[in-house]
Amino acid sequence: MKLLIRGGRVVDPGRAVDRVMDVLIDGDRIGLNGTPDRVVDAGGMLVVPGLIDLHTHLREPGFEYKEDIASGTRAAARGGYTTILAMANTQPVIDNRAAVEWVLNAGKARGVVRLLTVGAVSKGQKGEELAELGDMIEGGAAAFSDDGNPVSSGELMRCALLYARMGDKPVIAHCEDRSLAGEGLMNLGYWSTILGLRGMPWVAETAMVARDLMLAELTGGRLHLAHLSCARSVEMVKEAKARGVRVTAEVTPHHLLLTDEAVNTYRFDTDTRVNPPLRGEADVEALLQGVRDGTIDAIATDHAPHHLDDKEVEYAYALPGIVGLETTVGLVMSRLVDTGRLALGTAIRALTAGPAQVLGLDRGTLAPGSPADVTVIDPAREWTCDPSRFASKGRNTPFKGWQLRGQAVLTVAGGEVVHEGIA
Ligand code: DOR
């Protein structure tokens, strides 16, 4: 099928393109010319490479009551994502080749968008014994991570970086020193004191970032830092990049938009409970600056759906996590781009070419010949964040009720229209 997306503002940061032009989809590739079977008028719309999420918890197998491959990839399509990377903290954990192949096959069978998977660093994500990384690379694992848990053993992390390097895959680090994070429920600071909630200090993150940067330097392995939340982390990544350490980093929309004051503003709403926790103003500013200057390569959702039963409990008993696949475009467009805090091209880069580079994918661009992954965003569409309308089974977002502007109106993954309009 040939689909012509006509007259949109094409923003393709990987090629420094930002101008009104047509995009032709020819089968599963971006085409150059030919007579289209269908024409979509994209006047006034943004036409961007299909968004890529480096951090999605799909919960299948094991926690299908929270999310499954079908619902999670449907949510992705509605949010404008054409490729998502599933995390390995399922039940059982994705820690061997058969499990990796199972996820990839399930993605092909039931997934709406392209599904990639992480393989665990350690068997059962127990942090004790290295999983069979080489075997998982052969099975198609795109990266390795014990996300949800840190890799507390430095020696295990060193080995993971070395083994992953053989397949040129990144190790995605969930940086948390558990001895410092303790039983913390939110950022340690003014608000944790006022609210009387146990806090976790920012050093719980930065201590681990420092260790992992040095292990990346030692091994020459590729390190990707998940969900950075503190100013000092950004500073260290910048310095390490300048010295040639092979490191990339991501930040979530919630860490760019909220501070720990939200726990007070939303009166202990457990949807503000997330790991790493929401931090302070200076952290938010440093994270934004990190996206602007390229220290942070990607905005990733850390889509972490939980059941109502996991959230409608006292703050201390709530599981951490925020859903993000269906809110990220609206949040980034209305609260970061429209407000002048991020340039449009920078924001789109962090959602497309940036994450593609982290994984070494030939995606995240609209260059002719590239895979036909395209997202059309209506930057003027106003909508209210209403979790009851999500395709995701997860409803846990602190952004519920927010008035947003900007929404994906057409998502094409591998040449197939996987989302059109709003349901
Ligand atoms: O808030 C979080 N939720 N942080 C994580 O690292 C894990 C995630 C989850 O799996 O729910």
CSV table of N, CA and C in Angstrom, one decimal, residues 243-322:
chain,number,residue,atom,x,y,z
A,243,ARG,N,34.6,12.7,28.2
A,243,ARG,CA,35.8,11.9,28.2
A,243,ARG,C,35.7,10.7,27.3
A,244,GLY,N,34.6,10.5,26.6
A,244,GLY,CA,34.5,9.4,25.7
A,244,GLY,C,33.9,8.1,26.2
A,245,VAL,N,33.4,8.2,27.4
A,245,VAL,CA,32.8,7.0,28.0
A,245,VAL,C,31.5,6.7,27.2
A,246,ARG,N,31.3,5.4,26.9
A,246,ARG,CA,30.1,5.1,26.1
A,246,ARG,C,28.8,5.0,26.9
A,247,VAL,N,28.3,6.2,27.2
A,247,VAL,CA,27.1,6.2,28.0
A,247,VAL,C,26.0,7.0,27.3
A,248,THR,N,24.8,6.6,27.5
A,248,THR,CA,23.6,7.3,27.1
A,248,THR,C,22.6,7.4,28.3
A,249,ALA,N,21.6,8.3,28.2
A,249,ALA,CA,20.8,8.4,29.4
A,249,ALA,C,19.4,8.8,28.9
A,250,GLU,N,18.4,8.5,29.8
A,250,GLU,CA,17.0,8.9,29.5
A,250,GLU,C,16.4,9.6,30.7
A,251,VAL,N,15.3,10.3,30.5
A,251,VAL,CA,14.6,11.0,31.6
A,251,VAL,C,13.1,10.7,31.3
A,252,THR,N,12.3,10.7,32.3
A,252,THR,CA,10.8,10.5,32.1
A,252,THR,C,10.1,11.8,32.0
A,253,PRO,N,8.9,11.9,31.4
A,253,PRO,CA,8.1,13.1,31.5
A,253,PRO,C,7.8,13.5,32.9
A,254,HIS,N,7.6,12.6,33.8
A,254,HIS,CA,7.2,13.0,35.2
A,254,HIS,C,8.3,13.6,35.9
A,255,HIS,N,9.6,13.2,35.6
A,255,HIS,CA,10.7,13.8,36.3
A,255,HIS,C,11.0,15.2,35.7
A,256,LEU,N,10.5,15.4,34.5
A,256,LEU,CA,10.7,16.8,33.9
A,256,LEU,C,9.6,17.7,34.2
A,257,LEU,N,8.5,17.2,34.8
A,257,LEU,CA,7.3,18.1,35.0
A,257,LEU,C,6.9,18.2,36.5
A,258,LEU,N,7.3,17.3,37.3
A,258,LEU,CA,6.8,17.4,38.7
A,258,LEU,C,7.9,17.4,39.7
A,259,THR,N,7.7,18.0,40.8
A,259,THR,CA,8.7,17.9,41.9
A,259,THR,C,8.0,17.1,43.1
A,260,ASP,N,8.8,16.9,44.1
A,260,ASP,CA,8.3,16.2,45.3
A,260,ASP,C,7.2,16.9,46.0
A,261,GLU,N,7.0,18.2,45.7
A,261,GLU,CA,5.9,18.9,46.2
A,261,GLU,C,4.6,18.3,45.8
A,262,ALA,N,4.6,17.6,44.6
A,262,ALA,CA,3.3,17.0,44.1
A,262,ALA,C,2.7,16.1,45.2
A,263,VAL,N,3.6,15.4,46.0
A,263,VAL,CA,3.0,14.5,47.0
A,263,VAL,C,2.1,15.3,48.0
A,264,ASN,N,2.5,16.6,48.2
A,264,ASN,CA,1.7,17.4,49.1
A,264,ASN,C,0.5,18.0,48.3
A,265,THR,N,0.8,18.5,47.1
A,265,THR,CA,-0.3,19.2,46.2
A,265,THR,C,-1.4,18.2,46.0
A,266,TYR,N,-1.1,16.9,45.7
A,266,TYR,CA,-2.1,15.9,45.4
A,266,TYR,C,-2.5,15.1,46.6
A,267,ARG,N,-2.2,15.7,47.8
A,267,ARG,CA,-2.6,15.1,49.1
A,267,ARG,C,-2.4,13.6,49.1
A,268,PHE,N,-1.1,13.2,49.1
A,268,PHE,CA,-0.7,11.8,49.2
A,268,PHE,C,-1.3,10.9,48.1
A,269,ASP,N,-1.6,11.4,47.0
A,269,ASP,CA,-2.1,10.6,45.9
A,269,ASP,C,-1.0,9.6,45.6
A,270,THR,N,-1.3,8.3,45.6
A,270,THR,CA,-0.2,7.3,45.4
A,270,THR,C,0.3,7.3,44.0
A,271,ASP,N,-0.4,7.9,43.1
A,271,ASP,CA,0.1,8.0,41.7
A,271,ASP,C,1.3,8.9,41.6
A,272,THR,N,1.6,9.6,42.7
A,272,THR,CA,2.9,10.4,42.7
A,272,THR,C,4.0,9.5,43.2
A,273,ARG,N,3.7,8.3,43.6
A,273,ARG,CA,4.8,7.4,44.1
A,273,ARG,C,5.4,6.7,43.0
A,274,VAL,N,6.7,6.9,42.8
A,274,VAL,CA,7.4,6.4,41.7
A,274,VAL,C,8.9,6.2,42.0
A,275,ASN,N,9.6,5.3,41.3
A,275,ASN,CA,10.9,5.0,41.6
A,275,ASN,C,11.8,5.2,40.4
A,276,PRO,N,12.8,6.1,40.3
A,276,PRO,CA,13.2,7.0,41.4
A,276,PRO,C,12.1,8.0,41.7
A,277,PRO,N,12.2,8.6,42.9
A,277,PRO,CA,11.1,9.5,43.3
A,277,PRO,C,11.2,10.9,42.6
A,278,LEU,N,10.1,11.6,42.6
A,278,LEU,CA,10.1,13.0,42.1
A,278,LEU,C,11.1,13.8,43.0
A,279,ARG,N,11.9,14.7,42.4
A,279,ARG,CA,12.9,15.4,43.2
A,279,ARG,C,12.5,16.9,43.3
A,280,GLY,N,13.6,17.7,43.3
A,280,GLY,CA,13.3,19.2,43.5
A,280,GLY,C,13.4,20.0,42.3
A,281,GLU,N,13.1,21.3,42.4
A,281,GLU,CA,13.2,22.2,41.3
A,281,GLU,C,14.5,22.2,40.5
A,282,ALA,N,15.6,22.3,41.3
A,282,ALA,CA,16.9,22.4,40.7
A,282,ALA,C,17.2,21.1,39.9
A,283,ASP,N,16.7,20.0,40.3
A,283,ASP,CA,16.8,18.7,39.6
A,283,ASP,C,16.1,18.8,38.3
A,284,VAL,N,14.8,19.3,38.3
A,284,VAL,CA,14.0,19.4,37.1
A,284,VAL,C,14.7,20.3,36.1
A,285,GLU,N,15.2,21.4,36.6
A,285,GLU,CA,15.9,22.3,35.7
A,285,GLU,C,17.1,21.7,35.1
A,286,ALA,N,17.9,20.9,35.8
A,286,ALA,CA,19.1,20.3,35.3
A,286,ALA,C,18.8,19.2,34.3
A,287,LEU,N,17.7,18.5,34.6
A,287,LEU,CA,17.3,17.4,33.7
A,287,LEU,C,16.9,18.0,32.3
A,288,LEU,N,16.1,19.1,32.4
A,288,LEU,CA,15.7,19.8,31.2
A,288,LEU,C,16.9,20.3,30.4
A,289,GLN,N,17.8,20.9,31.1
A,289,GLN,CA,19.0,21.4,30.5
A,289,GLN,C,19.8,20.2,29.8
A,290,GLY,N,19.8,19.1,30.5
A,290,GLY,CA,20.4,17.9,30.0
A,290,GLY,C,19.8,17.4,28.6
A,291,VAL,N,18.5,17.5,28.5
A,291,VAL,CA,17.8,17.2,27.3
A,291,VAL,C,18.2,18.2,26.2
A,292,ARG,N,18.2,19.5,26.6
A,292,ARG,CA,18.5,20.6,25.6
A,292,ARG,C,19.9,20.4,25.1
A,293,ASP,N,20.9,20.1,25.9
A,293,ASP,CA,22.3,20.1,25.4
A,293,ASP,C,22.7,18.7,25.0
A,294,GLY,N,21.8,17.7,25.0
A,294,GLY,CA,22.1,16.4,24.5
A,294,GLY,C,22.8,15.4,25.5
A,295,THR,N,23.0,15.9,26.7
A,295,THR,CA,23.6,15.0,27.7
A,295,THR,C,22.6,13.9,27.9
A,296,ILE,N,21.3,14.2,27.9
A,296,ILE,CA,20.3,13.2,28.0
A,296,ILE,C,19.8,12.9,26.6
A,297,ASP,N,19.8,11.6,26.2
A,297,ASP,CA,19.6,11.3,24.8
A,297,ASP,C,18.1,11.1,24.5
A,298,ALA,N,17.3,10.7,25.5
A,298,ALA,CA,16.0,10.2,25.2
A,298,ALA,C,15.0,10.6,26.3
A,299,ILE,N,13.8,10.9,26.0
A,299,ILE,CA,12.7,11.0,26.9
A,299,ILE,C,12.0,9.6,26.8
A,300,ALA,N,12.0,8.9,27.9
A,300,ALA,CA,11.4,7.5,27.9
A,300,ALA,C,10.2,7.5,29.0
A,301,THR,N,9.2,6.7,28.7
A,301,THR,CA,8.0,6.8,29.5
A,301,THR,C,8.2,6.2,30.9
A,302,ASP,N,8.9,5.1,31.0
A,302,ASP,CA,8.9,4.2,32.2
A,302,ASP,C,7.4,3.9,32.5
A,303,HIS,N,6.7,3.6,31.5
A,303,HIS,CA,5.3,3.2,31.6
A,303,HIS,C,5.2,2.0,32.5
A,304,ALA,N,4.6,2.3,33.7
A,304,ALA,CA,4.6,1.2,34.8
A,304,ALA,C,3.2,1.1,35.3
A,305,PRO,N,2.4,0.3,34.5
A,305,PRO,CA,1.0,0.2,34.9
A,305,PRO,C,0.8,-0.7,36.2
A,306,HIS,N,0.0,-0.3,37.1
A,306,HIS,CA,-0.4,-1.1,38.3
A,306,HIS,C,-1.9,-1.2,38.4
A,307,HIS,N,-2.3,-2.2,39.1
A,307,HIS,CA,-3.8,-2.4,39.3
A,307,HIS,C,-4.2,-1.4,40.4
A,308,LEU,N,-5.5,-1.0,40.4
A,308,LEU,CA,-6.0,-0.2,41.4
A,308,LEU,C,-5.7,-0.7,42.8
A,309,ASP,N,-5.8,-2.0,43.0
A,309,ASP,CA,-5.5,-2.6,44.3
A,309,ASP,C,-4.1,-2.3,44.8
A,310,ASP,N,-3.2,-2.0,43.8
A,310,ASP,CA,-1.8,-1.7,44.2
A,310,ASP,C,-1.6,-0.2,44.5
A,311,LYS,N,-2.6,0.6,44.2
A,311,LYS,CA,-2.5,2.0,44.3
A,311,LYS,C,-3.5,2.6,45.3
A,312,GLU,N,-4.6,2.0,45.5
A,312,GLU,CA,-5.6,2.5,46.4
A,312,GLU,C,-5.4,2.0,47.8
A,313,VAL,N,-4.2,2.3,48.3
A,313,VAL,CA,-3.8,1.9,49.7
A,313,VAL,C,-3.0,3.0,50.3
A,314,GLU,N,-2.6,2.9,51.5
A,314,GLU,CA,-1.8,4.0,52.1
A,314,GLU,C,-0.5,4.2,51.3
A,315,TYR,N,0.0,5.4,51.4
A,315,TYR,CA,1.2,5.7,50.6
A,315,TYR,C,2.3,4.7,50.7
A,316,ALA,N,2.5,4.2,51.9
A,316,ALA,CA,3.6,3.3,52.2
A,316,ALA,C,3.4,2.0,51.5
A,317,TYR,N,2.2,1.6,51.3
A,317,TYR,CA,1.9,0.3,50.7
A,317,TYR,C,1.7,0.3,49.2
A,318,ALA,N,1.6,1.5,48.6
A,318,ALA,CA,1.4,1.6,47.2
A,318,ALA,C,2.7,1.2,46.4
A,319,LEU,N,2.5,0.5,45.3
A,319,LEU,CA,3.6,0.2,44.4
A,319,LEU,C,4.0,1.4,43.6
A,320,PRO,N,5.3,1.6,43.4
A,320,PRO,CA,5.7,2.7,42.6
A,320,PRO,C,5.5,2.6,41.1
A,321,GLY,N,5.1,3.6,40.5
A,321,GLY,CA,5.0,3.6,39.0
A,321,GLY,C,3.9,4.5,38.5
A,322,ILE,N,4.2,4.9,37.2
A,322,ILE,CA,3.3,5.9,36.5
A,322,ILE,C,3.2,5.4,35.1
